[in-house]
Amino acid sequence: MNVFTASTRAAAIAIGALLLSANAAADGKLAIKAGKVVQGPGMPEIDKGVILIENGRIAAIGADVKVPWDATVIDAPKLVAFPGFVEAHSARGMDRPNENIDPAAFLSVRDSIDPVNFYFEDSLRWGITTINIQQGNNCVIAGQGMVVRPMGITIDEMTVKTVSGVKLSATPKAGMSAATQAQALRKAFGDLQRYLEQLVQEKKDGNDRARREALFQGRDLEGENAKGRAMEGSAWKVAGLELIPRGEIDEKQVPLLALVEGKLPAFFYCGRPMDVHRALEVARDNGFLARTTLVISPACYKAADVIAEAGVPVVLEGPVVFTETDPLTGAETEIFVPGELKKKNVRFALSSANTTTESLWFQAAQCVGRGMTKTDAVASVTTIPAEILGLGKQVGSLEVGKAGNVLLFSGEPLSVTSWVEKVVIEGKEAYDRSKDVRVKHLMAGKAPANTQAMGGSASAEKKVVCCEGEDPAEHAKHLEAEAKKKDKGEGEDK
Amino acid sequence: MLAIISLMTLGLHSGSTSMFHSASEDQATARSVLVRSEKLYVTPKRVIEGGALLIQDGVIVQIGRGLEAPEGARVIEGRVVCPGFIDAWSSFALEENAFEDDRVGRATRASDALDSYVDPRFEQQILGAGVTAYRVQPSAGARAGGLGAVVRLHPGKRADQSTLLADCCLAGGIGLARDGRAVDVFDRVGEIDRWIGALSDGQAYLEEQNEYRHELEEWQKKIAEKDKELDEAFKKAKKDREKAQTEAKDKGTEFKEKEYKEDKKPKAPRFDEDKAELARVASGELPLVLEVHRALEIRSLLEGTKRFTRLRLAIAGGTDALECAEELKARRIPVIVWPQPTVGGRPEEARVKGMGLAAALESAGVEVILGSGAAAGIGSRDLPLLAALAVGHGMQSEAALAAITTRPARMFDVSDKVGSLEVGRQADVVVFSGEPFAATTQVRFVISGGDLVVEGR
């Protein structure tokens, strides 16, 4: 679906250059000397700590780490090092999400992710270093998501994990109701079961006929049938599936089969508390409850008991404060949703998809402001989302062996007056605020001199227009037009 | 007015029937309630004067006269005690999208659209009127309303826990106004034809399945025999083959295998979820409830459905049902009557008979069931009032009581759970201060699903 025109690519390279210009330590060694190192939720802080990253992984961390002579050094005695934030679920960064389609688990966001989407650039500003792109809140069964790092200009460079799971939605998509949505969900798995049963039956019938033919013709049956493997899973199974080599199964049905066999994680969207019941029922009936994460709206705190009972983690989409309106009196009550989830022992990750802010760190800070412990708040944007994505041993905290995803904050990490100064992803410097053209533009109110390639003459207002969601081809045209204007001396900086 | 207090924590809060057997004596008595009355309606026809009801752990364990309260039991009293009322057509707790969903089909389930998170005060209002169960149907104005469900009003329980039957009927409508505009006469005729066609499809689907099963059995028998023959003849066949191979070699010709033929295995009919439900309707397993108002359409519908001898049809609305009363009576087709079966601001609304229709149909020998009509979300609280209006128009109060208890329970296949008082059942009981349909009567207590959920002052 991604149509790259030459000009889009040019723009992409320009952004890439911005992000990677300081990338000195490719596959080499990088030492970060920070004024303070915050390793992760509930872990000790190290004053004047050193993080040594070798080949993308943290090789050593501590106050007295010896820096090898051949390592590139980032010396930042005034900055605070912090693990990169992890986004457990985001529907952004895509060219055209395939929202609003019927069951289509065979599609992948891989074909739709747009590496030059502004979302990825913004992610770096906010210190988000690992993102699960997973669209489909407005679907029945949407495609498969993938985990990316916001760095690189091709999808391959960005890939962290090729499949993060299948997306399902218990909330009716546009034009449907809870009843028809439930029916469509049931039908998808019912169709799979009927399809597999038919496949096995046809194979059996064919084998039986072949045996009778051989008997009739007086020959011994030669050759063995190619063998698949028996169906796994805890909810329902189709007996005799071992007769079918897995390659013979319709590839459109494969992802759902993998779900039922417990081999793929599921992300289930619930926009309303009643949808939580439906999601858990479908997950239970088809054996993938243990690998399910619910993506919930704030209103779903009402179903916290049910979620806790099912033992599944959640990603909270939307603001952390939910305003409940009494249907009779109109009185409004504020509910601090993460607090409710914590009370019921529901493991939750926060999401930057919300109306108040785009920043995971602001979300976590709000939680602290409302009385949550720092450990819990930080975990909900680092270690817990990492675990949800099956990357608990890879990202989420600064520990030896994990990926070298490090943020350097200008001050206390959860403070609103702190900025992300530098971002290091797997030992490569991915972002440097001092070289961030757009931030400079925003702060200075006018484009710096050396930014022609970026279409730097665009006003702040226009930048909003050509942000995420815009077609890349359109965006490229827009940039080109801006560049031409500038060439002709028609720039708007009059 | 009633003052309604939720007594979830008081007295007999327990839904579990199994606990009754395992609980110690102390606990058992603590969870007992004795309901005393001057007049106990076991069913509308079976009345025990001075009857009482003993409930333990939410289950009715004794019905009769002169029952003693076990030690520690709570005793509640009222003049008249009835089974909890059932609203035959309600929309309570239905998610709002379900009303306008074009994709609702025959296999769509109302139970999937029930919202467990409706404000409990609404539920309390309905319970406060003595209504403890209702039938719900998505898409009240749609041609196909899918599968209806019977649900108990049971505070604190989730929708799936309080659903008594998730597929109690298939429902739909004929000639109903859509988006405030009446459907023209040709479309209305077309809609009847489509329903008759759908029933035929259901019947054909059923026959196809049966035929397939039969053919498959035959084929399997034949093949089993053939298998045996082939097994026995294998040694000879092998020899023949070797012989043929040597012969071919000697003659220098190409050896050819004998061609094997057998009867083709019969093909299973394609699964179709809509037709599967229609087949259940055609075979009488599921009742069919069609909302239809005009005499012409009721008549055509009755004519068209004649050949489906096992069909369990009910007419809903039925503004002009009186015109066809004889046939309805003869074919024992009940009519679900509700107060406003209007068809959209036209002169013919003058035909609307209100609850007088219930009385008129009843006296013409047609079975009447009352419903609140799926209008507003909490319309069900008016159900006893509708029954009272029907009585005011001349319906016998015994019949009016049956129209909101035993009749809907039987129609929708839940008479083993609700609609009458029976030992061994979860208690759904209303305790009145006087005759149920008198305007001055108060609801004193309501027990639903064994829990005391309403207490009047």
Tab-separated table of C-alpha atoms in Angstrom, chain A residues 53-338:
chain	number	residue	atom	x	y	z
A	53	ILE	CA	26.732	-0.247	25.341
A	54	GLU	CA	28.416	-2.781	23.069
A	55	ASN	CA	26.867	-3.959	19.821
A	56	GLY	CA	23.533	-2.462	20.803
A	57	ARG	CA	23.336	-4.168	24.200
A	58	ILE	CA	24.185	-2.847	27.627
A	59	ALA	CA	27.511	-4.450	28.550
A	60	ALA	CA	28.030	-2.750	31.873
A	61	ILE	CA	26.314	-0.238	34.098
A	62	GLY	CA	27.430	1.363	37.344
A	63	ALA	CA	29.334	4.166	39.001
A	64	ASP	CA	32.793	2.753	38.358
A	65	VAL	CA	32.557	1.198	34.907
A	66	LYS	CA	35.812	1.384	33.019
A	67	VAL	CA	35.314	3.027	29.654
A	68	PRO	CA	37.292	1.246	26.892
A	69	TRP	CA	39.691	3.431	24.899
A	70	ASP	CA	37.857	2.815	21.619
A	71	ALA	CA	34.374	3.709	22.867
A	72	THR	CA	32.542	6.810	21.778
A	73	VAL	CA	31.647	8.792	24.866
A	74	ILE	CA	28.590	10.930	25.526
A	75	ASP	CA	29.602	13.007	28.488
A	76	ALA	CA	26.518	14.453	30.112
A	77	PRO	CA	27.206	15.285	33.754
A	78	LYS	CA	24.081	17.422	33.990
A	79	LEU	CA	21.652	14.956	32.420
A	80	VAL	CA	19.669	12.074	33.867
A	81	ALA	CA	19.724	8.735	32.056
A	82	PHE	CA	16.469	6.829	31.940
A	83	PRO	CA	15.233	3.723	30.106
A	84	GLY	CA	13.439	4.416	26.807
A	85	PHE	CA	9.649	4.442	27.091
A	86	VAL	CA	7.716	1.530	25.617
A	87	GLU	CA	4.427	2.063	23.793
A	88	ALA	CA	2.375	-1.125	24.088
A	89	HIS	CA	-0.232	-0.179	21.515
A	90	SER	CA	-0.436	2.595	18.965
A	91	ALA	CA	-2.493	2.949	15.808
A	92	ARG	CA	-0.294	5.708	14.437
A	93	GLY	CA	2.645	5.880	12.095
A	94	MET	CA	0.817	4.245	9.244
A	95	ASP	CA	0.229	5.325	5.699
A	96	ARG	CA	-3.301	4.009	5.599
A	97	PRO	CA	-4.484	1.819	8.422
A	98	ASN	CA	-6.887	-0.841	7.228
A	99	GLU	CA	-9.455	0.166	9.812
A	100	ASN	CA	-13.081	-0.661	9.311
A	101	ILE	CA	-12.813	-4.008	7.589
A	102	ASP	CA	-14.286	-7.373	8.430
A	103	PRO	CA	-12.177	-10.292	9.643
A	104	ALA	CA	-8.728	-9.914	8.072
A	105	ALA	CA	-6.194	-11.400	10.462
A	106	PHE	CA	-3.926	-12.176	7.528
A	107	LEU	CA	-3.074	-8.526	6.923
A	108	SER	CA	-0.073	-6.944	8.597
A	109	VAL	CA	0.680	-3.355	9.548
A	110	ARG	CA	4.097	-4.013	8.038
A	111	ASP	CA	2.608	-3.144	4.664
A	112	SER	CA	1.213	0.096	5.957
A	113	ILE	CA	3.837	1.542	8.289
A	114	ASP	CA	5.282	4.717	6.917
A	115	PRO	CA	8.860	5.179	8.160
A	116	VAL	CA	8.822	8.908	7.377
A	117	ASN	CA	5.621	9.515	9.279
A	118	PHE	CA	6.040	12.407	11.680
A	119	TYR	CA	4.790	10.208	14.456
A	120	PHE	CA	8.139	8.446	14.653
A	121	GLU	CA	10.006	11.723	14.809
A	122	ASP	CA	7.669	12.891	17.572
A	123	SER	CA	8.145	9.610	19.405
A	124	LEU	CA	11.835	10.404	19.720
A	125	ARG	CA	11.071	13.824	21.163
A	126	TRP	CA	8.909	12.118	23.750
A	127	GLY	CA	11.525	9.464	24.476
A	128	ILE	CA	9.533	6.523	23.147
A	129	THR	CA	12.013	3.980	21.808
A	130	THR	CA	9.872	0.865	21.334
A	131	ILE	CA	6.424	0.979	19.710
A	132	ASN	CA	3.870	-1.679	18.981
A	133	ILE	CA	1.964	-0.531	15.904
A	134	GLN	CA	-1.387	-2.221	16.028
A	135	GLN	CA	-4.387	-0.672	14.342
A	136	GLY	CA	-7.961	-1.930	14.278
A	137	ASN	CA	-10.090	-0.556	17.114
A	138	ASN	CA	-12.798	-0.095	14.497
A	139	CYS	CA	-12.688	-3.634	13.114
A	140	VAL	CA	-13.917	-7.094	13.973
A	141	ILE	CA	-10.639	-8.935	13.575
A	142	ALA	CA	-7.975	-6.632	12.239
A	143	GLY	CA	-4.502	-7.494	11.056
A	144	GLN	CA	-1.299	-8.335	12.830
A	145	GLY	CA	0.744	-5.678	14.542
A	146	MET	CA	4.500	-5.344	14.774
A	147	VAL	CA	7.016	-3.803	17.141
A	148	VAL	CA	9.307	-1.110	15.760
A	149	ARG	CA	11.949	1.335	16.907
A	150	PRO	CA	11.409	4.893	15.679
A	151	MET	CA	14.668	4.897	13.799
A	152	GLY	CA	15.558	4.110	10.225
A	153	ILE	CA	14.051	4.859	6.866
A	154	THR	CA	12.996	1.381	5.837
A	155	ILE	CA	10.653	-0.950	7.616
A	156	ASP	CA	13.435	-3.526	7.959
A	157	GLU	CA	15.654	-1.090	9.824
A	158	MET	CA	12.788	-0.277	12.131
A	159	THR	CA	11.683	-3.827	12.890
A	160	VAL	CA	12.076	-5.088	16.437
A	161	LYS	CA	9.530	-7.909	16.249
A	162	THR	CA	7.779	-8.853	13.022
A	163	VAL	CA	4.507	-9.974	14.591
A	164	SER	CA	3.335	-8.644	17.925
A	165	GLY	CA	-0.074	-10.246	17.797
A	166	VAL	CA	-3.517	-10.184	16.205
A	167	LYS	CA	-5.894	-7.331	16.899
A	168	LEU	CA	-9.541	-7.951	17.680
A	169	SER	CA	-12.287	-5.580	18.739
A	170	ALA	CA	-15.215	-6.288	21.028
A	171	THR	CA	-16.584	-2.813	20.466
A	172	PRO	CA	-18.951	-2.647	17.514
A	173	LYS	CA	-17.344	-1.122	14.470
A	174	ALA	CA	-19.187	1.729	12.789
A	175	GLY	CA	-22.683	0.690	11.711
A	176	MET	CA	-22.745	-2.408	13.860
A	177	SER	CA	-24.099	-3.167	17.326
A	178	ALA	CA	-22.831	-5.284	20.186
A	179	ALA	CA	-25.062	-8.083	18.912
A	180	THR	CA	-23.751	-8.151	15.345
A	181	GLN	CA	-20.158	-7.600	16.489
A	182	ALA	CA	-20.405	-10.624	18.785
A	183	GLN	CA	-21.973	-12.594	15.961
A	184	ALA	CA	-19.152	-11.652	13.570
A	185	LEU	CA	-16.496	-12.606	16.130
A	186	ARG	CA	-18.123	-15.968	16.784
A	187	LYS	CA	-18.557	-16.566	13.077
A	188	ALA	CA	-14.866	-15.964	12.341
A	189	PHE	CA	-13.815	-18.747	14.705
A	190	GLY	CA	-16.767	-20.941	13.725
A	191	ASP	CA	-15.780	-20.604	10.078
A	192	LEU	CA	-12.200	-21.570	10.950
A	193	GLN	CA	-13.367	-24.661	12.762
A	194	ARG	CA	-15.697	-25.710	9.938
A	195	TYR	CA	-12.966	-25.051	7.377
A	196	LEU	CA	-10.426	-27.218	9.216
A	197	GLU	CA	-12.946	-29.991	9.781
A	198	GLN	CA	-13.800	-30.023	6.123
A	199	LEU	CA	-10.132	-30.062	5.156
A	200	VAL	CA	-9.481	-33.072	7.385
A	201	GLN	CA	-12.603	-34.873	6.185
A	202	GLU	CA	-11.679	-34.405	2.542
A	203	LYS	CA	-8.162	-35.686	3.202
A	204	LYS	CA	-9.513	-38.713	5.035
A	205	ASP	CA	-12.005	-39.453	2.268
A	206	GLY	CA	-9.250	-39.118	-0.328
A	207	ASN	CA	-6.969	-41.471	1.586
A	208	ASP	CA	-9.760	-44.014	2.016
A	209	ARG	CA	-10.556	-43.911	-1.642
A	210	ALA	CA	-6.883	-44.320	-2.557
A	211	ARG	CA	-6.692	-47.363	-0.310
A	212	ARG	CA	-9.736	-48.943	-1.933
A	213	GLU	CA	-8.369	-48.201	-5.384
A	214	ALA	CA	-5.107	-49.920	-4.499
A	215	LEU	CA	-6.948	-52.942	-3.133
A	216	PHE	CA	-8.991	-53.124	-6.312
A	217	GLN	CA	-5.995	-52.864	-8.563
A	218	GLY	CA	-4.087	-55.407	-6.533
A	219	ARG	CA	-1.149	-53.198	-5.640
A	220	ASP	CA	0.354	-52.276	-2.320
A	221	LEU	CA	-0.216	-48.715	-1.290
A	222	GLU	CA	3.018	-46.914	-1.798
A	223	GLY	CA	4.341	-43.695	-0.362
A	224	GLU	CA	3.352	-42.058	2.858
A	225	ASN	CA	1.254	-38.999	3.194
A	226	ALA	CA	3.024	-35.812	3.983
A	227	LYS	CA	2.378	-35.150	7.643
A	228	GLY	CA	1.554	-31.985	9.477
A	229	ARG	CA	1.270	-31.760	13.217
A	230	ALA	CA	-1.676	-32.288	15.502
A	231	MET	CA	-3.649	-29.224	16.464
A	232	GLU	CA	-2.690	-27.670	19.760
A	233	GLY	CA	-4.687	-25.336	21.948
A	234	SER	CA	-6.681	-25.438	25.126
A	235	ALA	CA	-10.223	-24.574	24.028
A	236	TRP	CA	-11.106	-26.610	20.982
A	237	LYS	CA	-9.254	-28.840	18.562
A	238	VAL	CA	-9.903	-30.394	15.207
A	239	ALA	CA	-8.963	-34.069	15.377
A	240	GLY	CA	-6.870	-35.369	12.511
A	241	LEU	CA	-5.239	-32.077	11.588
A	242	GLU	CA	-1.910	-33.931	11.534
A	243	LEU	CA	-3.043	-35.343	8.177
A	244	ILE	CA	-2.752	-31.871	6.699
A	245	PRO	CA	0.702	-30.420	6.052
A	246	ARG	CA	0.541	-26.924	7.501
A	247	GLY	CA	1.439	-25.425	4.145
A	248	GLU	CA	-1.865	-26.654	2.730
A	249	ILE	CA	-3.915	-24.555	5.130
A	250	ASP	CA	-5.327	-21.394	3.589
A	251	GLU	CA	-2.946	-18.637	4.620
A	252	LYS	CA	-5.873	-16.375	5.382
A	253	GLN	CA	-6.890	-18.771	8.161
A	254	VAL	CA	-3.387	-19.334	9.532
A	255	PRO	CA	-3.224	-16.393	11.977
A	256	LEU	CA	-6.541	-17.313	13.608
A	257	LEU	CA	-5.418	-20.927	13.873
A	258	ALA	CA	-2.213	-19.708	15.527
A	259	LEU	CA	-4.352	-17.724	17.996
A	260	VAL	CA	-6.453	-20.749	18.882
A	261	GLU	CA	-3.313	-22.867	19.241
A	262	GLY	CA	-1.951	-20.330	21.706
A	263	LYS	CA	0.947	-19.399	19.453
A	264	LEU	CA	0.100	-15.743	18.881
A	265	PRO	CA	-0.721	-12.987	21.344
A	266	ALA	CA	-4.009	-11.119	20.995
A	267	PHE	CA	-4.785	-7.458	21.552
A	268	PHE	CA	-8.497	-7.031	22.198
A	269	TYR	CA	-10.031	-3.561	22.065
A	270	CYS	CA	-12.803	-2.747	24.559
A	271	GLY	CA	-14.336	0.708	24.296
A	272	ARG	CA	-17.029	0.093	26.893
A	273	PRO	CA	-17.163	-2.005	30.047
A	274	MET	CA	-19.719	-4.387	28.513
A	275	ASP	CA	-17.212	-5.119	25.739
A	276	VAL	CA	-14.741	-6.460	28.283
A	277	HIS	CA	-17.103	-9.359	28.963
A	278	ARG	CA	-17.385	-10.132	25.258
A	279	ALA	CA	-13.619	-9.972	24.707
A	280	LEU	CA	-12.881	-12.297	27.602
A	281	GLU	CA	-15.590	-14.704	26.476
A	282	VAL	CA	-14.231	-14.898	22.925
A	283	ALA	CA	-10.660	-15.285	24.214
A	284	ARG	CA	-11.708	-18.000	26.652
A	285	ASP	CA	-13.881	-19.888	24.154
A	286	ASN	CA	-11.019	-20.004	21.688
A	287	GLY	CA	-8.152	-20.718	24.043
A	288	PHE	CA	-6.113	-17.527	23.802
A	289	LEU	CA	-7.035	-15.858	27.077
A	290	ALA	CA	-3.573	-16.509	28.525
A	291	ARG	CA	-2.014	-14.563	25.666
A	292	THR	CA	-4.538	-11.732	25.580
A	293	THR	CA	-4.004	-8.070	26.401
A	294	LEU	CA	-7.054	-5.831	26.577
A	295	VAL	CA	-6.801	-2.369	25.076
A	296	ILE	CA	-9.338	-0.462	27.163
A	297	SER	CA	-10.961	2.934	27.265
A	298	PRO	CA	-11.058	4.685	30.665
A	299	ALA	CA	-14.749	3.767	31.132
A	300	CYS	CA	-13.702	0.117	31.348
A	301	TYR	CA	-12.435	0.640	34.899
A	302	LYS	CA	-15.955	-0.513	35.850
A	303	ALA	CA	-15.052	-3.977	34.624
A	304	ALA	CA	-11.797	-4.053	36.638
A	305	ASP	CA	-13.077	-6.944	38.759
A	306	VAL	CA	-13.743	-9.059	35.707
A	307	ILE	CA	-10.358	-8.170	34.203
A	308	ALA	CA	-8.592	-9.028	37.464
A	309	GLU	CA	-10.424	-12.343	37.635
A	310	ALA	CA	-9.294	-13.193	34.097
A	311	GLY	CA	-5.732	-12.192	34.989
A	312	VAL	CA	-5.028	-10.353	31.742
A	313	PRO	CA	-2.999	-7.154	31.461
A	314	VAL	CA	-4.464	-4.005	29.911
A	315	VAL	CA	-3.301	-1.039	27.890
A	316	LEU	CA	-5.207	2.066	28.977
A	317	GLU	CA	-6.023	4.241	25.992
A	318	GLY	CA	-7.188	7.758	26.683
A	319	PRO	CA	-6.854	10.120	29.624
A	320	VAL	CA	-5.983	8.761	33.048
A	321	VAL	CA	-8.933	10.624	34.532
A	322	PHE	CA	-12.417	9.584	33.562
A	323	THR	CA	-15.380	11.889	34.088
A	324	GLU	CA	-18.495	9.989	34.974
A	325	THR	CA	-21.802	11.765	34.407
A	326	ASP	CA	-24.801	10.665	36.437
A	327	PRO	CA	-27.587	9.874	33.924
A	328	LEU	CA	-30.272	11.229	36.256
A	329	THR	CA	-28.748	14.257	37.951
A	330	GLY	CA	-26.015	15.189	35.476
A	331	ALA	CA	-23.550	15.383	38.361
A	332	GLU	CA	-19.965	14.713	37.349
A	333	THR	CA	-17.469	12.605	39.240
A	334	GLU	CA	-13.773	12.304	38.426
A	335	ILE	CA	-12.277	8.846	38.547
A	336	PHE	CA	-8.536	8.252	38.481
A	337	VAL	CA	-8.524	5.142	36.319
A	338	PRO	CA	-4.993	3.759	36.915
